[in-house]
mmCIF file of C-alpha atoms in Angstrom:
data_model
loop_
_atom_site.group_PDB
_atom_site.id
_atom_site.type_symbol
_atom_site.label_atom_id
_atom_site.label_comp_id
_atom_site.label_asym_id
_atom_site.label_seq_id
_atom_site.Cartn_x
_atom_site.Cartn_y
_atom_site.Cartn_z
ATOM 1 C CA MET A 1 95.592 -146.095 -57.648
ATOM 2 C CA SER A 2 91.920 -145.721 -59.408
ATOM 3 C CA HIS A 3 92.935 -143.818 -61.899
ATOM 4 C CA LEU A 4 95.334 -146.435 -63.433
ATOM 5 C CA LEU A 5 93.172 -148.507 -64.193
ATOM 6 C CA PRO A 6 92.703 -150.236 -67.411
ATOM 7 C CA VAL A 7 89.716 -148.264 -69.180
ATOM 8 C CA THR A 8 87.336 -150.441 -72.027
ATOM 9 C CA THR A 9 87.927 -148.014 -74.666
ATOM 10 C CA VAL A 10 84.573 -148.403 -77.842
ATOM 11 C CA LEU A 11 85.434 -146.642 -80.555
ATOM 12 C CA GLY A 12 82.225 -145.345 -83.409
ATOM 13 C CA CYS A 13 84.531 -143.943 -86.299
ATOM 14 C CA LYS A 14 82.727 -143.736 -89.554
ATOM 15 C CA ASN A 15 86.110 -143.201 -90.778
ATOM 16 C CA SER A 16 88.525 -146.944 -90.549
ATOM 17 C CA MET A 17 91.388 -144.689 -91.220
ATOM 18 C CA LEU A 18 91.064 -142.414 -87.848
ATOM 19 C CA ARG A 19 89.832 -145.696 -86.033
ATOM 20 C CA GLU A 20 92.959 -147.616 -87.054
ATOM 21 C CA GLY A 21 94.830 -144.171 -86.303
ATOM 22 C CA LEU A 22 93.256 -144.288 -82.627
ATOM 23 C CA ARG A 23 94.007 -148.022 -82.340
ATOM 24 C CA HIS A 24 97.330 -147.370 -82.781
ATOM 25 C CA ILE A 25 97.921 -144.229 -80.371
ATOM 26 C CA LEU A 26 96.390 -145.707 -77.668
ATOM 27 C CA SER A 27 98.086 -149.301 -78.396
ATOM 28 C CA SER A 28 100.382 -148.271 -75.262
ATOM 29 C CA THR A 29 98.232 -146.465 -73.111
ATOM 30 C CA ARG A 30 95.856 -147.998 -70.203
ATOM 31 C CA PHE A 31 92.647 -147.814 -72.875
ATOM 32 C CA ARG A 32 92.348 -151.164 -73.968
ATOM 33 C CA LEU A 33 90.154 -151.118 -76.823
ATOM 34 C CA HIS A 34 87.696 -153.438 -77.165
ATOM 35 C CA PRO A 35 86.932 -155.286 -80.658
ATOM 36 C CA GLU A 36 83.549 -154.324 -82.037
ATOM 37 C CA ASN A 37 83.382 -150.954 -82.939
ATOM 38 C CA LEU A 38 80.288 -148.636 -82.342
ATOM 39 C CA THR A 39 78.045 -147.610 -85.381
ATOM 40 C CA ARG A 40 74.584 -148.250 -84.664
ATOM 41 C CA GLY A 41 74.765 -147.041 -81.699
ATOM 42 C CA ASP A 42 74.300 -151.322 -80.683
ATOM 43 C CA ILE A 43 76.893 -152.753 -78.756
ATOM 44 C CA THR A 44 77.204 -155.820 -76.812
ATOM 45 C CA LEU A 45 79.767 -155.874 -73.502
ATOM 46 C CA ASP A 46 79.134 -158.840 -70.970
ATOM 47 C CA HIS A 47 78.473 -157.522 -67.623
ATOM 48 C CA ALA A 48 82.453 -157.458 -66.325
ATOM 49 C CA VAL A 49 83.050 -154.763 -69.271
ATOM 50 C CA GLN A 50 80.334 -152.887 -67.874
ATOM 51 C CA GLU A 51 81.993 -152.862 -64.133
ATOM 52 C CA SER A 52 85.125 -151.841 -64.786
ATOM 53 C CA PRO A 53 86.225 -147.780 -66.138
ATOM 54 C CA LEU A 54 84.569 -147.614 -69.886
ATOM 55 C CA LEU A 55 85.137 -144.853 -72.332
ATOM 56 C CA PHE A 56 82.760 -144.018 -75.584
ATOM 57 C CA ILE A 57 85.462 -141.921 -78.269
ATOM 58 C CA LEU A 58 82.662 -140.953 -81.115
ATOM 59 C CA ASP A 59 83.496 -139.084 -84.294
ATOM 60 C CA ALA A 60 81.034 -136.759 -85.094
ATOM 61 C CA ASN A 61 80.512 -137.287 -88.505
ATOM 62 C CA LEU A 62 79.144 -140.898 -86.903
ATOM 63 C CA TYR A 63 75.725 -138.284 -86.517
ATOM 64 C CA PRO A 64 74.426 -136.483 -88.534
ATOM 65 C CA SER A 65 71.470 -136.168 -87.859
ATOM 66 C CA GLY A 66 73.060 -134.355 -84.267
ATOM 67 C CA LEU A 67 75.529 -135.498 -81.585
ATOM 68 C CA ALA A 68 72.247 -136.207 -79.189
ATOM 69 C CA GLU A 69 71.449 -139.031 -81.230
ATOM 70 C CA GLY A 70 74.212 -141.054 -80.837
ATOM 71 C CA ILE A 71 75.374 -139.952 -76.587
ATOM 72 C CA TRP A 72 71.703 -139.391 -75.123
ATOM 73 C CA PRO A 73 71.232 -143.360 -75.866
ATOM 74 C CA LEU A 74 74.590 -144.221 -74.996
ATOM 75 C CA LYS A 75 74.697 -142.863 -71.545
ATOM 76 C CA GLN A 76 71.394 -144.305 -70.657
ATOM 77 C CA GLN A 77 72.239 -147.397 -71.257
ATOM 78 C CA HIS A 78 75.294 -147.180 -69.559
ATOM 79 C CA THR A 79 74.843 -144.383 -66.539
ATOM 80 C CA GLN A 80 78.902 -144.479 -65.561
ATOM 81 C CA ALA A 81 80.348 -144.997 -68.789
ATOM 82 C CA ARG A 82 82.091 -141.971 -69.744
ATOM 83 C CA ILE A 83 82.174 -140.124 -73.784
ATOM 84 C CA VAL A 84 84.101 -137.990 -75.534
ATOM 85 C CA VAL A 85 83.226 -136.741 -79.016
ATOM 86 C CA LEU A 86 86.087 -136.775 -82.077
ATOM 87 C CA SER A 87 85.311 -133.420 -84.278
ATOM 88 C CA ASP A 88 87.026 -132.546 -87.490
ATOM 89 C CA SER A 89 86.901 -128.846 -86.656
ATOM 90 C CA PHE A 90 85.799 -127.022 -83.784
ATOM 91 C CA ASN A 91 81.859 -125.938 -83.550
ATOM 92 C CA LEU A 92 80.200 -124.206 -80.841
ATOM 93 C CA GLU A 93 76.643 -125.433 -81.100
ATOM 94 C CA GLY A 94 78.208 -128.718 -82.207
ATOM 95 C CA MET A 95 80.143 -128.567 -79.009
ATOM 96 C CA LYS A 96 77.304 -127.296 -76.635
ATOM 97 C CA SER A 97 74.528 -129.804 -78.383
ATOM 98 C CA ALA A 98 76.845 -132.571 -77.120
ATOM 99 C CA PHE A 99 77.388 -131.110 -73.296
ATOM 100 C CA GLN A 100 73.937 -131.087 -72.993
ATOM 101 C CA SER A 101 73.371 -134.524 -74.080
ATOM 102 C CA GLY A 102 75.749 -135.657 -71.439
ATOM 103 C CA ALA A 103 79.069 -135.797 -73.415
ATOM 104 C CA ASP A 104 82.341 -135.856 -71.134
ATOM 105 C CA GLY A 105 84.674 -134.345 -73.194
ATOM 106 C CA TYR A 106 84.420 -132.509 -77.165
ATOM 107 C CA CYS A 107 88.072 -132.583 -78.706
ATOM 108 C CA LEU A 108 89.381 -131.989 -82.452
ATOM 109 C CA ALA A 109 91.097 -134.357 -83.997
ATOM 110 C CA THR A 110 93.731 -132.745 -84.800
ATOM 111 C CA THR A 111 94.672 -132.745 -81.286
ATOM 112 C CA GLY A 112 97.854 -134.357 -80.632
ATOM 113 C CA CYS A 113 98.504 -137.766 -79.523
ATOM 114 C CA GLU A 114 100.375 -136.872 -76.078
ATOM 115 C CA ALA A 115 97.393 -134.211 -75.484
ATOM 116 C CA LEU A 116 94.864 -136.629 -76.498
ATOM 117 C CA ILE A 117 95.489 -138.921 -74.107
ATOM 118 C CA LYS A 118 95.964 -136.360 -71.485
ATOM 119 C CA TYR A 119 91.836 -135.484 -72.522
ATOM 120 C CA LEU A 120 91.468 -138.690 -71.871
ATOM 121 C CA ASP A 121 92.943 -139.080 -68.690
ATOM 122 C CA LEU A 122 91.010 -135.720 -67.077
ATOM 123 C CA VAL A 123 87.308 -136.973 -68.973
ATOM 124 C CA MET A 124 88.425 -140.829 -66.410
ATOM 125 C CA LEU A 125 88.848 -138.284 -63.856
ATOM 126 C CA GLY A 126 85.390 -136.166 -64.048
ATOM 127 C CA GLU A 127 86.739 -133.657 -65.928
ATOM 128 C CA VAL A 128 84.854 -131.929 -68.535
ATOM 129 C CA VAL A 129 87.015 -131.183 -71.034
ATOM 130 C CA PHE A 130 87.430 -129.036 -74.237
ATOM 131 C CA PRO A 131 90.028 -127.055 -76.877
ATOM 132 C CA SER A 132 90.015 -124.231 -74.365
ATOM 133 C CA ALA A 133 91.569 -122.460 -77.117
ATOM 134 C CA ALA A 134 89.130 -122.453 -79.824
ATOM 135 C CA PHE A 135 86.137 -122.373 -77.312
ATOM 136 C CA LEU A 136 88.101 -118.992 -76.502
ATOM 137 C CA ALA A 137 88.434 -117.845 -80.148
ATOM 138 C CA ALA A 138 84.580 -118.529 -81.039
ATOM 139 C CA ILE A 139 83.330 -116.381 -78.583
ATOM 140 C CA SER A 140 86.376 -113.609 -78.631
ATOM 141 C CA THR A 141 84.725 -113.498 -82.684
ATOM 142 C CA ARG A 142 81.146 -113.705 -81.443
ATOM 143 C CA ALA A 143 82.393 -110.767 -79.243
ATOM 144 C CA ASP A 144 83.321 -108.894 -82.576
ATOM 145 C CA GLU A 145 79.982 -109.255 -84.094
ATOM 146 C CA LEU A 146 78.486 -107.693 -80.763
ATOM 147 C CA ASP A 147 80.994 -104.930 -80.505
ATOM 148 C CA LEU A 148 80.514 -104.304 -84.054
ATOM 149 C CA SER A 149 77.188 -102.605 -83.566
ATOM 150 C CA LYS A 150 78.098 -100.189 -80.002
ATOM 151 C CA GLU A 151 77.441 -96.659 -80.522
ATOM 152 C CA ALA A 152 79.460 -96.183 -77.755
ATOM 153 C CA PRO A 153 83.877 -97.523 -77.460
ATOM 154 C CA THR A 154 83.834 -97.713 -74.323
ATOM 155 C CA ILE A 155 83.707 -101.728 -72.887
ATOM 156 C CA LYS A 156 82.837 -101.755 -69.924
ATOM 157 C CA ILE A 157 81.273 -104.873 -67.715
ATOM 158 C CA SER A 158 77.297 -105.341 -67.534
ATOM 159 C CA SER A 159 75.080 -107.113 -65.492
ATOM 160 C CA LEU A 160 74.005 -110.175 -67.676
ATOM 161 C CA GLN A 161 70.922 -110.787 -69.998
ATOM 162 C CA VAL A 162 68.508 -114.146 -69.199
ATOM 163 C CA ALA A 163 69.534 -115.407 -72.506
ATOM 164 C CA PRO A 164 65.655 -116.149 -75.365
ATOM 165 C CA ALA A 165 65.456 -119.647 -73.780
ATOM 166 C CA SER A 166 64.435 -117.687 -70.869
ATOM 167 C CA GLU A 167 64.923 -119.293 -67.009
ATOM 168 C CA GLY A 168 61.973 -120.253 -64.560
ATOM 169 C CA HIS A 169 61.133 -118.539 -61.508
ATOM 170 C CA ASP A 170 63.786 -121.037 -59.139
ATOM 171 C CA SER A 171 66.562 -120.540 -61.888
ATOM 172 C CA PRO A 172 70.413 -120.767 -60.599
ATOM 173 C CA ILE A 173 70.698 -117.366 -62.244
ATOM 174 C CA ARG A 174 67.580 -115.167 -60.106
ATOM 175 C CA THR A 175 69.868 -116.031 -57.501
ATOM 176 C CA LEU A 176 73.156 -114.292 -58.187
ATOM 177 C CA SER A 177 74.318 -111.021 -56.913
ATOM 178 C CA SER A 178 75.369 -108.292 -59.315
ATOM 179 C CA ARG A 179 79.248 -109.122 -57.947
ATOM 180 C CA GLU A 180 78.711 -112.704 -59.073
ATOM 181 C CA ALA A 181 77.253 -111.857 -62.168
ATOM 182 C CA GLU A 182 79.815 -109.932 -63.133
ATOM 183 C CA ILE A 183 82.584 -112.429 -62.559
ATOM 184 C CA LEU A 184 80.835 -115.002 -63.853
ATOM 185 C CA GLN A 185 80.503 -113.297 -67.603
ATOM 186 C CA CYS A 186 84.519 -113.191 -66.478
ATOM 187 C CA LEU A 187 84.804 -116.705 -66.386
ATOM 188 C CA MET A 188 83.092 -117.234 -69.719
ATOM 189 C CA GLN A 189 85.787 -115.117 -70.974
ATOM 190 C CA GLY A 190 88.042 -116.975 -69.930
ATOM 191 C CA ALA A 191 89.649 -114.214 -67.091
ATOM 192 C CA PRO A 192 92.128 -116.067 -64.707
ATOM 193 C CA ASN A 193 91.147 -114.963 -61.566
ATOM 194 C CA LYS A 194 94.097 -112.226 -61.403
ATOM 195 C CA VAL A 195 93.025 -110.907 -64.562
ATOM 196 C CA ILE A 196 89.462 -110.822 -62.682
ATOM 197 C CA ALA A 197 91.137 -108.991 -59.033
ATOM 198 C CA ARG A 198 92.071 -105.808 -61.388
ATOM 199 C CA LYS A 199 89.184 -105.501 -63.965
ATOM 200 C CA LEU A 200 87.078 -105.211 -60.784
ATOM 201 C CA ASP A 201 89.429 -103.803 -58.615
ATOM 202 C CA VAL A 202 88.917 -106.018 -55.773
ATOM 203 C CA ALA A 203 91.399 -108.800 -53.991
ATOM 204 C CA GLU A 204 92.458 -112.138 -55.507
ATOM 205 C CA ALA A 205 91.189 -113.989 -52.084
ATOM 206 C CA THR A 206 87.599 -112.090 -53.019
ATOM 207 C CA VAL A 207 87.736 -112.511 -56.408
ATOM 208 C CA LYS A 208 87.774 -116.849 -55.330
ATOM 209 C CA VAL A 209 84.882 -115.897 -52.466
ATOM 210 C CA HIS A 210 82.509 -115.007 -55.045
ATOM 211 C CA ILE A 211 83.344 -118.429 -57.389
ATOM 212 C CA LYS A 212 82.936 -120.918 -54.159
ATOM 213 C CA ALA A 213 79.493 -119.054 -54.249
ATOM 214 C CA ILE A 214 79.020 -119.368 -58.039
ATOM 215 C CA LEU A 215 79.692 -122.505 -58.234
ATOM 216 C CA ARG A 216 77.468 -123.662 -55.444
ATOM 217 C CA LYS A 217 74.773 -121.405 -56.667
ATOM 218 C CA ILE A 218 74.606 -122.893 -60.514
ATOM 219 C CA ARG A 219 75.729 -126.433 -59.077
ATOM 220 C CA VAL A 220 78.346 -126.902 -61.040
ATOM 221 C CA ALA A 221 82.236 -128.085 -60.090
ATOM 222 C CA ASN A 222 84.439 -125.893 -61.466
ATOM 223 C CA ARG A 223 85.233 -122.740 -63.147
ATOM 224 C CA THR A 224 85.256 -124.369 -66.503
ATOM 225 C CA GLN A 225 82.543 -126.108 -66.032
ATOM 226 C CA ALA A 226 81.047 -122.605 -64.711
ATOM 227 C CA ALA A 227 81.826 -120.375 -68.273
ATOM 228 C CA MET A 228 79.937 -123.871 -70.236
ATOM 229 C CA TRP A 229 76.732 -123.252 -68.631
ATOM 230 C CA ALA A 230 77.435 -119.415 -68.316
ATOM 231 C CA VAL A 231 77.603 -119.764 -72.473
ATOM 232 C CA ASN A 232 74.916 -122.091 -72.599
ATOM 233 C CA HIS A 233 71.968 -120.426 -70.234
ATOM 234 C CA LEU A 234 73.353 -116.329 -70.697
ATOM 235 C CA ALA A 235 74.116 -113.720 -72.970
ATOM 236 C CA SER A 236 75.855 -111.667 -72.815
ATOM 237 C CA ASN A 237 75.868 -108.445 -74.690
ATOM 238 C CA SER A 238 78.595 -106.448 -73.342
ATOM 239 C CA ALA A 239 81.626 -108.562 -73.721
ATOM 240 C CA ASP A 240 85.023 -107.484 -73.924
ATOM 241 C CA ALA A 241 86.847 -109.378 -77.026
ATOM 242 C CA SER A 242 90.615 -107.693 -75.990
ATOM 243 C CA TRP A 243 90.229 -109.532 -72.438
ATOM 244 C CA ILE A 244 89.701 -112.927 -74.567
ATOM 245 C CA GLN A 245 92.495 -112.773 -76.178
ATOM 246 C CA SER A 246 94.548 -111.815 -73.270
ATOM 247 C CA GLY A 247 93.384 -113.228 -70.944
ATOM 248 C CA GLU A 248 95.043 -116.472 -69.464
ATOM 249 C CA ARG A 249 93.834 -120.503 -70.629
ATOM 250 C CA LEU A 250 91.457 -121.749 -68.750
ATOM 251 C CA ALA A 251 93.271 -123.659 -66.005
ATOM 252 C CA ALA A 252 92.533 -127.155 -66.135
ATOM 253 C CA HIS A 253 91.911 -127.593 -69.846
ATOM 254 C CA SER A 254 94.704 -125.397 -71.568
ATOM 255 C CA LEU A 255 96.154 -128.745 -73.026
ATOM 256 C CA ARG A 256 98.343 -128.529 -76.068
#
């Protein structure tokens, strides 16, 4: 099958120890390392390599001025390539910047060997991957900070508000119904369909129908991308932190 084809893998590592560690991890996999290390954004790839599956693994430390500095030029030069960022620690803004610049994955350097390989396999299948536990914890912390500023102790779902960088008149935000907006907020918090259905007092099948409509309207492929889209475009001023802590991990990306 196509997803079992060898993948030419180019490493961009600031630390030689990290490079050697990745070389060891990937040595017995289909991810075949290119002999050159990407250090300045320039690398020579022959035509045959460019026509085969291509993956770049970039050390976030390689770009102190911002991940866009490294990701954007690679995406322009190698439009079919997949790009995964490897970071020492989780940074929500850094992850958002990576995805906005064209990255397909954002992983932690502490990720286990088997989990990392599964992440890379998912990326080559066209999925967007990131550390869901760290992502949900970051949103939970933000929600806790918002809760501290509330006068009333009750928690409820309210309509999503447009973030400070306002959307245009034709923005997908304006096409969402109030119910779809509620469900999108739940997706952003990591809640599974069963929890959403119980919270909104509707059938689980109804939730699935709404999610399909949401994905179509905001032009994303799956619920994980919908959650990322919501984080980038919407401000959730009434996020329920307890939901995030008790919600199940996002389905295809809960690799440990």
